[in-house]
Amino acid sequence: MTLEDFTEYTGDGDGEGDAAAEGDDAAAPDEVADAESRGESEVGPESAVDGGSAVDSGTRGGDPSGDREDDDFAAYDATPAGSDAGLGVVSVSQGLRIAEEEDETSLKAFVTTDNREAVRLGKYLLIPYPDGERLFCRITGLEYAQEFQSDDATEIHARRQMRRDEFAERDYKFVADLEPMSVVYGEGDDMKRRMTDRVPKPGAVAEEAADDAEIKTGLKIPDDGVFLGHLSVGGEKVRTAAEPPTVDYRVKDDYADGDPLAFRHTLVAGGTGSGKTHASKNVLRQYLDSDRTYPMGDGRESRMAVVQFDPQDEYAQMHDDNPDLDDAFARRLEREGIAHGGHDDTVALVPRAANATYPGEGHRAERVEFTIPFSLARDMPWLVAGSGLNDNQYPALLTLLNRFFDNYGDSGTYSQFLSYLDDPALKEELHESGRVHEATFDAVKRRVRGVPSGVFDQDAKPITELDHTLVRPGGLSVVPTYHLPTSRQKEIVVLAVAGLLIDDKLSNDPASDRIKETPLLVGMDEAHNFLADADNVQAQKVVQKFTEAAKQGRKERLGLFLITQDPQDVAESVFKQVNTKVVLNLGDEDAISSVNIPSNLAGKVPYMEKGQMVVYSPDNSEPVELIGLSECVTRHE
């Protein structure tokens, strides 16, 4: 209990302890409480106690002369010298311990009254050691603790609080729980980090991290690389004393720091309206920057080629400038080394299909039509497998395709294959030889006829002859599928083109040297539609191909850039090869759980605003919260 609890107490009317009986000048209990809430002392020259004392100010100290000047207490200046630094100090009241196990670590800071409103969960702090090294840590918990070992759930305490206009901060201690993240040492370009191996001194001042270099070092954020966004805490950008005051977050893109993370694959996950397409465009534009090159095995330096599969006809807009990007914003981007503006070398490679017209009204990029030649089914039989083929039927399909192409060559068409299957003599021959049972033959024939017509062998140049258009160093090739009438047609186009790229990248005898010898980033929007785990054979074959591509990507300079709103549906064998995860707002618990980010950040995901994101890239930095650019660096509608 505090002194207030006693000064507010009144007697029961017997004259003893009754404040009202001490004189007309005595302060009422309410007035005492009000004075205390304003920070005024309860005992002093003007206090209520003096006003009602039997020994008045004229006789204080036994001097009847009433000379106040000789009898008053001397006044001293109680203002502390200097100014406060930091948010508070390291406290030992509840233990001070650094341990290898997180749950055995106890690190707390007492936060002074004036700083309490500025403190937020997730903020980064620095605590100095006596030798100049700094402990870099993060606020993981905040609590009010009792100032005194007494129960504040009392009638007196409750009524006193109810009569106040403001909460009395000084009645409680304000304590922050800290998570040690690293020890930062050195200065300037020589600044480094190491794991936490020292306990700070009791009473050491805890300050908010405000130096760009210290924050990046503490979080292991590279100075150079592909820009993703600005560091934030609770939806607010972290501010420093540098210029610009924000902290830019980048992913490694230099072999000097290990393999570029583009070739270790990226996943962008976000719900509808979360800003994932906006964010993806901004990232892809950085990879297309003219200054970004990669060393090849033969000693050449080559720019990245990007092939983006586009289900909503949005990415070809990257050819055009963003009309909403004003000069001031552009200058800010230039100061931070962020590529911006439309990418001139953008081509829309449009798949031609029967009874389908591509409008392409939202961009000015060049358009080149192509068709999927049926010859691709020789190496990718799953393109015509339909769905539901079992382990017996799939080998039968391979047998039929091999016999067909042996007879017709690579010029054989899908229409000719259907006619080939209609030959009863073929069915009888295969059945009698024991190679394909007649029931299996009929099942395969039904599946092949279930493939939508009008997707193979259309009146356009085959994609196999457009390798130099499809893959161009420094070029963006967008494959729109929005205009295709059925989901099966879209699936065939995406898997055929992606399979062509992967086969040439992984082959020791590629059909296209251009594809083999160019750094390549394959972007796939709505990736869950194409890389889902399933029981049927063809889905397993597709996932197997992309899993192999993901595993060998670093060696072959092939990167996957997967964009999805349902990350839980992406096959695990592909998913676990992804190094960098960019997570925007997701409302589904299964989706959030599947991305496997730290729990303290996973809890924020459902509440994030458009453009806010969590980045988890273990080979790049600690997991962090970011805010993306408010404007798209290219056109985005």
XYZ file of C-alpha atoms in Angstrom:
637
model
C 0.000 0.000 0.000
C 1.135 3.539 -0.632
C 0.954 6.706 1.466
C -2.176 7.708 -0.427
C -4.062 4.757 0.976
C -3.639 6.211 4.443
C -4.207 9.889 3.646
C -7.533 9.090 2.048
C -8.821 7.214 5.063
C -11.336 9.078 7.302
C -12.476 8.230 10.800
C -15.859 6.993 11.888
C -17.039 10.310 13.412
C -15.440 10.034 16.822
C -13.172 12.986 16.156
C -9.952 10.932 16.018
C -8.386 10.714 12.616
C -11.281 12.664 11.075
C -9.764 15.094 8.581
C -12.848 17.326 8.724
C -12.360 17.886 12.457
C -8.892 19.349 11.953
C -10.134 22.708 10.730
C -11.881 24.437 7.908
C -8.627 24.597 5.935
C -8.098 20.829 5.933
C -8.052 19.263 2.477
C -10.749 16.771 1.631
C -9.652 13.262 0.647
C -10.613 13.910 -2.967
C -8.377 16.973 -3.022
C -5.446 14.969 -1.679
C -5.897 12.309 -4.330
C -6.207 14.972 -7.025
C -3.049 16.664 -5.804
C -1.193 13.386 -5.880
C -2.363 12.596 -9.397
C -0.852 15.940 -10.453
C 2.447 14.910 -8.902
C 2.223 17.340 -5.935
C 3.847 16.403 -2.636
C 1.652 15.429 0.298
C 3.971 17.068 2.811
C 5.318 20.578 2.325
C 4.789 24.280 3.072
C 1.476 24.392 1.189
C 0.184 20.949 2.027
C -3.183 20.123 3.488
C -1.429 18.727 6.560
C 0.121 22.129 7.336
C -3.202 23.903 6.819
C -4.907 21.863 9.515
C -2.081 21.410 11.997
C -2.499 22.460 15.632
C 1.052 23.767 15.393
C 0.710 26.447 12.749
C 3.417 27.929 10.618
C 3.976 30.776 13.051
C 4.941 28.497 15.934
C 6.744 25.770 13.965
C 10.050 24.846 15.644
C 8.913 26.424 18.970
C 9.531 29.976 17.830
C 6.583 32.217 18.820
C 7.854 35.094 16.799
C 6.266 33.788 13.612
C 9.407 34.505 11.562
C 8.918 32.105 8.582
C 12.135 33.134 6.870
C 14.261 31.588 9.638
C 12.103 28.540 10.240
C 11.196 27.363 6.682
C 13.087 24.429 5.182
C 15.783 25.475 2.741
C 14.847 25.013 -0.930
C 17.125 22.926 -3.143
C 17.058 22.404 -6.936
C 16.038 18.760 -7.465
C 16.357 18.850 -11.250
C 18.816 16.109 -12.334
C 21.942 17.230 -14.135
C 22.259 16.294 -17.816
C 19.589 14.540 -19.874
C 18.290 10.987 -19.954
C 19.674 8.673 -22.644
C 17.944 5.554 -23.891
C 14.631 3.931 -23.013
C 15.607 2.421 -19.696
C 18.128 0.162 -18.003
C 18.836 -3.542 -17.676
C 17.093 -4.883 -14.595
C 18.064 -7.763 -12.303
C 14.904 -7.690 -10.181
C 13.541 -10.743 -12.005
C 16.865 -12.288 -12.963
C 19.553 -11.528 -15.543
C 20.689 -14.561 -17.486
C 21.933 -15.394 -20.983
C 21.716 -19.075 -21.895
C 22.011 -21.289 -24.969
C 18.389 -22.323 -24.568
C 15.926 -19.511 -25.269
C 13.527 -20.481 -22.475
C 16.390 -20.304 -19.952
C 17.341 -16.744 -20.898
C 16.105 -13.926 -18.672
C 16.797 -10.427 -19.948
C 14.598 -7.524 -18.898
C 14.788 -3.759 -19.040
C 13.048 -1.251 -16.788
C 11.499 1.459 -18.995
C 11.291 4.970 -17.567
C 7.968 6.774 -17.437
C 8.623 9.243 -20.231
C 9.556 6.451 -22.651
C 6.701 4.064 -22.015
C 4.382 5.332 -24.740
C 7.098 4.949 -27.396
C 7.897 1.315 -26.631
C 6.378 -1.367 -28.901
C 6.699 -5.111 -29.268
C 9.289 -6.040 -31.846
C 11.431 -2.907 -31.509
C 15.170 -3.387 -31.768
C 17.406 -2.255 -28.895
C 21.130 -2.008 -28.240
C 22.748 -2.572 -24.843
C 26.439 -1.601 -24.510
C 29.109 -3.701 -22.867
C 31.910 -1.899 -20.993
C 34.431 -2.668 -23.766
C 32.340 -1.081 -26.539
C 30.623 -4.183 -27.917
C 26.821 -4.020 -28.136
C 24.118 -6.572 -27.464
C 21.503 -6.377 -30.244
C 18.094 -7.497 -29.018
C 14.379 -7.331 -29.696
C 11.440 -6.529 -27.405
C 9.310 -9.658 -27.065
C 7.101 -8.755 -24.112
C 5.824 -5.759 -22.137
C 4.284 -5.749 -18.672
C 3.293 -3.545 -15.779
C 4.670 -4.928 -12.529
C 3.714 -3.860 -9.009
C 5.928 -1.202 -7.492
C 5.304 -2.558 -3.990
C 4.556 -6.045 -2.741
C 0.908 -5.313 -2.004
C -2.466 -6.127 -3.452
C -3.869 -3.381 -5.692
C -7.221 -5.148 -5.968
C -8.729 -3.274 -3.015
C -11.715 -1.017 -2.576
C -9.561 1.977 -1.644
C -7.235 1.533 -4.621
C -10.092 0.969 -7.080
C -12.071 4.038 -5.930
C -8.964 6.214 -5.997
C -8.276 5.145 -9.613
C -11.923 5.745 -10.599
C -11.699 9.375 -9.388
C -8.565 10.063 -11.433
C -8.570 11.420 -14.964
C -5.320 9.685 -15.849
C -3.556 6.421 -15.130
C -0.858 6.906 -12.440
C 2.215 5.446 -14.199
C 4.448 5.813 -11.165
C 2.366 3.345 -9.210
C 3.818 0.553 -11.347
C 7.049 -0.567 -12.941
C 7.074 -0.962 -16.717
C 9.264 -3.869 -17.795
C 10.257 -5.064 -21.282
C 11.262 -8.664 -21.997
C 14.196 -8.764 -24.418
C 15.357 -11.471 -26.808
C 19.115 -11.309 -27.429
C 19.799 -11.746 -31.159
C 23.508 -11.090 -31.637
C 26.556 -9.245 -30.372
C 27.659 -6.391 -32.638
C 31.253 -5.213 -32.582
C 33.594 -3.057 -34.624
C 32.853 0.193 -36.411
C 31.943 1.349 -39.913
C 32.755 -1.095 -42.707
C 34.462 -3.413 -40.207
C 31.311 -3.941 -38.148
C 30.530 -7.606 -37.547
C 28.178 -9.826 -35.546
C 28.442 -13.047 -33.608
C 26.130 -15.190 -31.566
C 25.179 -13.939 -28.115
C 27.830 -15.136 -25.688
C 27.925 -12.465 -22.969
C 25.555 -11.158 -20.329
C 25.178 -7.365 -20.112
C 25.905 -5.533 -16.892
C 23.070 -4.685 -14.488
C 21.940 -1.118 -15.005
C 23.340 -0.897 -18.538
C 21.343 1.597 -20.605
C 19.041 0.080 -23.247
C 18.702 2.327 -26.295
C 16.551 2.022 -29.387
C 18.707 0.935 -32.331
C 18.991 3.985 -34.567
C 22.104 3.341 -36.648
C 21.538 1.838 -40.090
C 24.796 -0.125 -40.050
C 24.229 -1.535 -36.557
C 20.689 -2.654 -37.402
C 21.762 -4.351 -40.629
C 24.685 -6.005 -38.897
C 22.556 -7.123 -35.959
C 19.963 -8.669 -38.301
C 22.534 -9.938 -40.846
C 20.940 -7.919 -43.678
C 23.294 -7.532 -46.675
C 24.224 -4.039 -47.805
C 23.909 -5.019 -51.463
C 21.479 -7.237 -53.303
C 17.925 -7.329 -54.606
C 15.651 -4.844 -52.832
C 12.464 -6.227 -51.240
C 11.237 -3.472 -48.903
C 12.001 -1.421 -45.804
C 12.422 -2.802 -42.312
C 9.398 -2.200 -40.087
C 7.989 -2.988 -36.651
C 4.244 -3.226 -36.110
C 3.502 -1.703 -39.507
C 5.746 1.339 -38.981
C 9.060 1.769 -40.786
C 12.154 1.662 -38.617
C 13.762 5.121 -38.600
C 17.450 5.854 -38.174
C 19.698 8.894 -38.034
C 21.007 8.141 -41.537
C 19.826 9.578 -44.841
C 17.526 8.145 -46.026
C 16.242 7.322 -42.531
C 14.711 3.976 -43.550
C 16.516 0.621 -43.470
C 16.455 -1.127 -46.855
C 16.183 -4.920 -46.897
C 17.979 -6.816 -49.656
C 18.615 -10.463 -50.514
C 22.045 -11.743 -51.467
C 22.756 -11.696 -55.171
C 26.493 -12.180 -55.370
C 28.557 -15.356 -55.573
C 31.039 -13.743 -53.177
C 28.441 -14.314 -50.422
C 27.482 -17.817 -51.600
C 25.016 -18.675 -54.317
C 22.634 -15.854 -55.275
C 19.335 -16.532 -53.548
C 17.448 -16.188 -56.854
C 18.778 -19.653 -57.737
C 17.720 -21.020 -54.361
C 14.128 -20.109 -55.124
C 11.533 -17.710 -53.754
C 7.925 -18.082 -52.662
C 5.542 -15.102 -52.491
C 2.395 -16.007 -50.550
C -0.548 -13.691 -49.991
C -4.321 -13.616 -50.100
C -6.490 -11.684 -52.519
C -5.867 -7.947 -52.144
C -2.682 -8.403 -50.094
C -0.483 -6.795 -52.761
C 1.429 -9.908 -53.855
C 1.356 -9.026 -57.582
C 2.474 -5.461 -56.790
C 5.318 -6.813 -54.646
C 6.268 -9.471 -57.212
C 6.532 -6.920 -60.015
C 8.794 -4.751 -57.885
C 11.103 -7.687 -57.136
C 11.204 -9.007 -60.717
C 12.050 -5.519 -61.975
C 15.177 -5.560 -59.786
C 16.396 -8.788 -61.395
C 16.023 -7.146 -64.816
C 18.189 -4.166 -63.908
C 20.836 -3.523 -66.563
C 23.603 -3.477 -63.940
C 22.759 -6.943 -62.599
C 24.843 -9.715 -64.172
C 25.904 -13.251 -63.252
C 29.154 -15.081 -64.062
C 28.771 -18.112 -66.299
C 30.886 -21.252 -66.433
C 32.745 -20.098 -69.544
C 33.851 -16.833 -67.904
C 31.139 -14.642 -69.424
C 28.951 -12.242 -67.474
C 25.293 -12.514 -68.467
C 22.118 -10.727 -67.439
C 19.148 -12.630 -66.079
C 16.276 -13.746 -68.314
C 12.828 -13.845 -66.689
C 9.935 -15.970 -67.968
C 6.707 -15.166 -66.112
C 3.526 -17.234 -66.440
C 0.604 -14.848 -66.064
C -2.961 -16.084 -65.376
C -4.463 -12.575 -65.001
C -2.693 -10.661 -67.815
C -0.902 -8.305 -65.402
C 2.827 -8.812 -65.863
C 3.142 -7.594 -69.461
C 2.314 -4.178 -67.956
C 5.914 -4.161 -66.728
C 6.829 -2.931 -70.203
C 5.257 0.452 -69.382
C 6.136 3.217 -66.928
C 3.895 3.790 -63.934
C 2.087 7.108 -64.645
C 1.540 7.577 -60.880
C 5.270 7.498 -60.109
C 6.176 11.152 -59.566
C 9.644 12.679 -59.891
C 10.196 13.006 -56.145
C 9.457 9.316 -55.559
C 11.675 8.374 -58.503
C 14.558 10.351 -57.005
C 14.114 8.506 -53.707
C 14.327 5.198 -55.557
C 17.475 6.284 -57.360
C 19.133 7.332 -54.088
C 18.493 3.867 -52.694
C 19.627 2.070 -55.859
C 16.174 0.673 -56.678
C 15.507 -0.017 -60.374
C 12.301 1.581 -61.642
C 10.480 2.442 -64.842
C 8.988 0.245 -67.554
C 11.193 -2.516 -68.918
C 11.490 -2.008 -72.665
C 12.652 -5.553 -73.396
C 9.302 -7.141 -72.535
C 7.550 -9.561 -74.904
C 4.125 -11.134 -74.461
C 4.401 -14.684 -75.800
C 0.751 -15.492 -76.420
C -0.369 -19.139 -76.698
C -2.751 -19.597 -79.594
C -5.819 -21.762 -79.057
C -8.931 -22.483 -81.077
C -11.834 -20.127 -80.360
C -9.679 -17.948 -78.062
C -8.592 -14.345 -78.657
C -6.029 -12.530 -76.560
C -7.173 -8.924 -75.930
C -3.915 -7.607 -74.454
C -5.363 -4.145 -73.906
C -3.480 -3.287 -70.716
C 0.053 -2.920 -72.084
C 2.165 -1.852 -75.056
C 4.563 -4.817 -75.047
C 5.354 -6.657 -78.266
C 3.168 -9.739 -78.904
C 4.368 -13.003 -80.431
C 1.965 -15.915 -80.884
C 3.069 -19.506 -80.444
C 1.606 -23.001 -80.320
C 2.453 -26.150 -78.357
C 3.666 -28.795 -80.799
C 2.454 -32.294 -80.018
C 6.060 -33.479 -80.328
C 6.669 -32.214 -76.766
C 4.506 -35.102 -75.547
C 7.331 -37.472 -76.519
C 9.397 -36.215 -73.561
C 6.419 -34.993 -71.525
C 3.745 -37.704 -71.845
C 1.884 -36.250 -68.866
C 0.720 -33.403 -71.135
C -1.840 -35.771 -72.714
C -2.461 -38.005 -69.711
C -5.623 -36.212 -68.670
C -6.230 -37.310 -65.101
C -6.587 -40.488 -63.162
C -4.114 -42.740 -64.991
C -2.833 -45.444 -62.686
C 0.527 -47.183 -62.570
C -0.544 -49.716 -65.193
C -2.112 -47.233 -67.601
C 0.744 -44.716 -67.641
C 3.327 -47.203 -69.034
C 0.748 -48.146 -71.690
C 0.541 -44.467 -72.711
C 4.332 -44.351 -73.029
C 4.274 -47.400 -75.272
C 1.630 -45.878 -77.550
C 3.410 -42.516 -77.780
C 6.773 -44.128 -78.576
C 5.274 -46.282 -81.336
C 3.431 -43.267 -82.759
C 6.510 -41.017 -82.925
C 8.600 -43.864 -84.346
C 6.146 -43.969 -87.234
C 5.377 -40.248 -87.676
C 8.489 -38.522 -86.362
C 8.437 -35.165 -84.536
C 6.020 -33.820 -87.138
C 3.250 -36.070 -85.813
C 0.220 -34.120 -84.601
C -2.316 -34.636 -81.863
C -5.042 -35.219 -84.449
C -2.965 -37.945 -86.087
C -2.374 -39.562 -82.697
C -6.122 -39.773 -82.073
C -6.590 -41.442 -85.465
C -3.719 -43.778 -84.657
C -5.482 -44.939 -81.499
C -8.660 -45.659 -83.480
C -6.933 -48.472 -85.380
C -8.417 -51.781 -84.097
C -5.465 -53.715 -85.488
C -3.103 -51.812 -83.162
C -5.224 -52.615 -80.146
C -5.381 -56.327 -81.069
C -1.644 -56.539 -81.750
C -0.671 -55.020 -78.426
C -3.175 -57.169 -76.541
C -2.043 -60.443 -78.148
C 1.632 -59.601 -77.582
C 0.878 -59.014 -73.906
C 2.257 -55.469 -73.980
C -1.018 -53.576 -73.418
C -4.214 -55.240 -72.231
C -7.252 -54.261 -74.292
C -9.030 -52.795 -71.253
C -5.959 -50.701 -70.473
C -5.789 -49.611 -74.105
C -9.395 -48.377 -73.944
C -8.755 -46.523 -70.678
C -5.734 -44.704 -72.130
C -7.664 -43.853 -75.276
C -10.476 -42.268 -73.198
C -7.978 -40.213 -71.209
C -6.177 -38.932 -74.294
C -9.462 -37.945 -75.933
C -10.295 -36.020 -72.744
C -7.531 -33.531 -73.508
C -9.186 -30.297 -74.725
C -8.942 -29.760 -78.453
C -7.419 -26.657 -79.952
C -4.344 -26.397 -77.728
C -1.821 -28.437 -79.779
C -0.550 -27.692 -83.301
C -2.341 -24.393 -83.923
C -1.600 -21.943 -86.726
C 1.383 -20.245 -85.080
C 5.092 -20.835 -84.682
C 5.941 -23.754 -82.360
C 7.408 -22.674 -79.025
C 10.345 -25.026 -79.698
C 11.424 -22.686 -82.503
C 11.150 -19.527 -80.403
C 13.859 -20.250 -77.833
C 15.723 -17.016 -78.651
C 12.523 -15.046 -78.125
C 11.495 -16.963 -75.032
C 14.849 -16.576 -73.259
C 16.731 -13.312 -73.738
C 19.492 -12.075 -71.402
C 17.985 -9.055 -69.667
C 14.585 -9.750 -71.219
C 11.161 -10.389 -69.690
C 8.938 -12.931 -71.464
C 5.360 -13.038 -70.216
C 3.147 -16.026 -71.075
C -0.471 -14.943 -70.506
C -3.144 -17.630 -70.108
C -6.098 -15.436 -69.136
C -7.701 -15.776 -72.591
C -7.633 -19.595 -72.680
C -11.161 -20.936 -72.111
C -10.438 -23.980 -69.918
C -8.207 -24.664 -66.926
C -6.874 -27.810 -68.638
C -5.663 -25.732 -71.604
C -3.921 -23.329 -69.238
C -2.293 -26.217 -67.422
C -0.973 -27.768 -70.652
C 0.504 -24.466 -71.857
C 2.225 -23.615 -68.564
C 3.611 -27.101 -67.961
C 4.736 -27.519 -71.575
C 6.701 -24.247 -71.671
C 8.057 -24.630 -68.125
C 9.008 -28.231 -68.855
C 10.815 -27.161 -72.026
C 12.867 -24.620 -70.052
C 13.688 -27.048 -67.251
C 14.648 -29.895 -69.597
C 17.133 -27.737 -71.492
C 18.521 -26.271 -68.279
C 19.158 -29.674 -66.714
C 20.229 -31.514 -69.871
C 23.827 -32.245 -70.807
C 22.709 -32.255 -74.442
C 20.154 -29.415 -74.630
C 18.041 -28.692 -77.679
C 18.663 -24.971 -77.094
C 22.063 -23.609 -76.122
C 20.420 -20.208 -75.525
C 18.310 -21.625 -72.708
C 21.182 -23.647 -71.256
C 23.659 -20.761 -71.208
C 21.459 -17.946 -69.836
C 20.720 -17.316 -66.126
C 16.989 -17.928 -65.880
C 14.241 -17.058 -63.399
C 10.927 -18.876 -63.982
C 8.033 -17.029 -62.355
C 4.792 -18.927 -61.868
C 1.674 -17.183 -60.560
C -1.038 -19.379 -59.008
C 1.661 -22.014 -58.548
C -0.686 -24.172 -56.472
C -2.647 -24.973 -59.653
C 0.383 -26.559 -61.331
C 2.556 -27.935 -58.546
C -0.002 -29.526 -56.253
C 0.713 -32.871 -54.675
C -1.706 -35.492 -56.005
C -2.188 -39.246 -56.258
C -2.392 -39.572 -60.028
C 0.707 -40.463 -62.007
C 0.890 -37.362 -64.202
C 0.793 -34.987 -61.223
C 3.577 -36.972 -59.605
C 5.682 -36.705 -62.763
C 5.193 -32.921 -62.930
C 6.147 -32.465 -59.281
C 9.133 -34.743 -59.769
C 10.391 -32.590 -62.660
C 10.072 -29.333 -60.705
C 11.615 -30.898 -57.611
C 14.651 -31.881 -59.644
C 14.787 -28.375 -61.113
C 14.667 -26.860 -57.628
C 17.441 -29.135 -56.377
C 19.777 -28.413 -59.279
C 18.872 -24.740 -59.684
C 22.002 -23.378 -57.996
C 24.336 -25.336 -60.240
C 22.451 -24.580 -63.466
C 21.616 -20.916 -62.674
C 17.909 -21.668 -62.694
C 15.602 -20.028 -60.157
C 11.922 -20.602 -59.380
C 9.801 -17.621 -58.335
C 6.507 -19.096 -57.102
C 3.493 -16.887 -56.354
C 0.422 -18.304 -54.643
C -2.469 -17.609 -52.312
C -2.617 -21.276 -51.249
C 0.922 -22.228 -50.225
C -0.396 -25.281 -48.384
C -1.307 -26.839 -51.765
C 2.215 -26.631 -53.233
C 3.884 -30.052 -53.182
C 6.120 -30.436 -50.147
C 9.047 -31.769 -52.181
C 9.133 -28.497 -54.136
C 8.263 -26.296 -51.173
C 11.110 -27.490 -48.978
C 13.655 -26.428 -51.632
C 12.502 -22.788 -51.341
C 14.942 -20.652 -49.372
C 13.259 -17.222 -49.358
C 9.631 -16.866 -48.279
C 7.836 -13.548 -48.668
C 4.532 -13.733 -46.767
C 1.880 -11.046 -47.099
C -1.577 -11.070 -45.525
C -3.027 -14.575 -45.234
C -6.246 -15.314 -43.395
C -6.254 -19.105 -43.600
C -4.648 -20.880 -40.650
C -3.499 -23.821 -42.775
C -1.845 -21.449 -45.242
C -0.044 -19.584 -42.454
C 1.089 -22.809 -40.837
C 2.416 -24.187 -44.138
C 4.868 -21.333 -44.759
C 6.654 -22.302 -41.535
C 7.757 -18.877 -40.348
C 8.602 -18.102 -36.681
C 5.540 -18.003 -34.445
C 6.080 -14.404 -33.317
C 5.778 -13.267 -36.957
C 3.139 -15.814 -37.977
C 0.768 -14.247 -35.453
C 1.018 -10.908 -37.260
C 0.214 -12.255 -40.740
C -3.629 -12.137 -40.542
C -3.496 -8.493 -39.396
C -1.042 -7.096 -41.913
C -2.172 -4.309 -44.206
C -1.664 -4.302 -47.964
C 2.052 -4.203 -48.759
C 3.184 -5.374 -45.319
C 5.143 -8.603 -45.405
C 7.212 -11.029 -43.395
C 10.443 -12.271 -44.968
C 11.996 -15.508 -43.835
C 15.278 -16.218 -45.614
C 17.594 -18.183 -43.299
C 20.630 -17.825 -45.562
C 20.150 -14.073 -45.824
C 19.050 -12.605 -42.488
C 17.053 -13.020 -39.334
C 13.293 -13.256 -40.017
C 11.944 -9.714 -40.253
C 8.862 -7.626 -40.947
C 8.959 -5.296 -43.968
C 6.864 -2.692 -45.739
C 7.029 -2.773 -49.519
C 7.113 0.273 -51.764
C 3.875 2.244 -51.734
C 4.069 2.617 -55.527
C 4.815 -0.024 -58.135
C 8.039 0.706 -60.005
C 6.307 -0.221 -63.289
C 2.744 0.060 -64.484
C 0.281 -1.821 -62.303
C -3.483 -1.675 -62.648
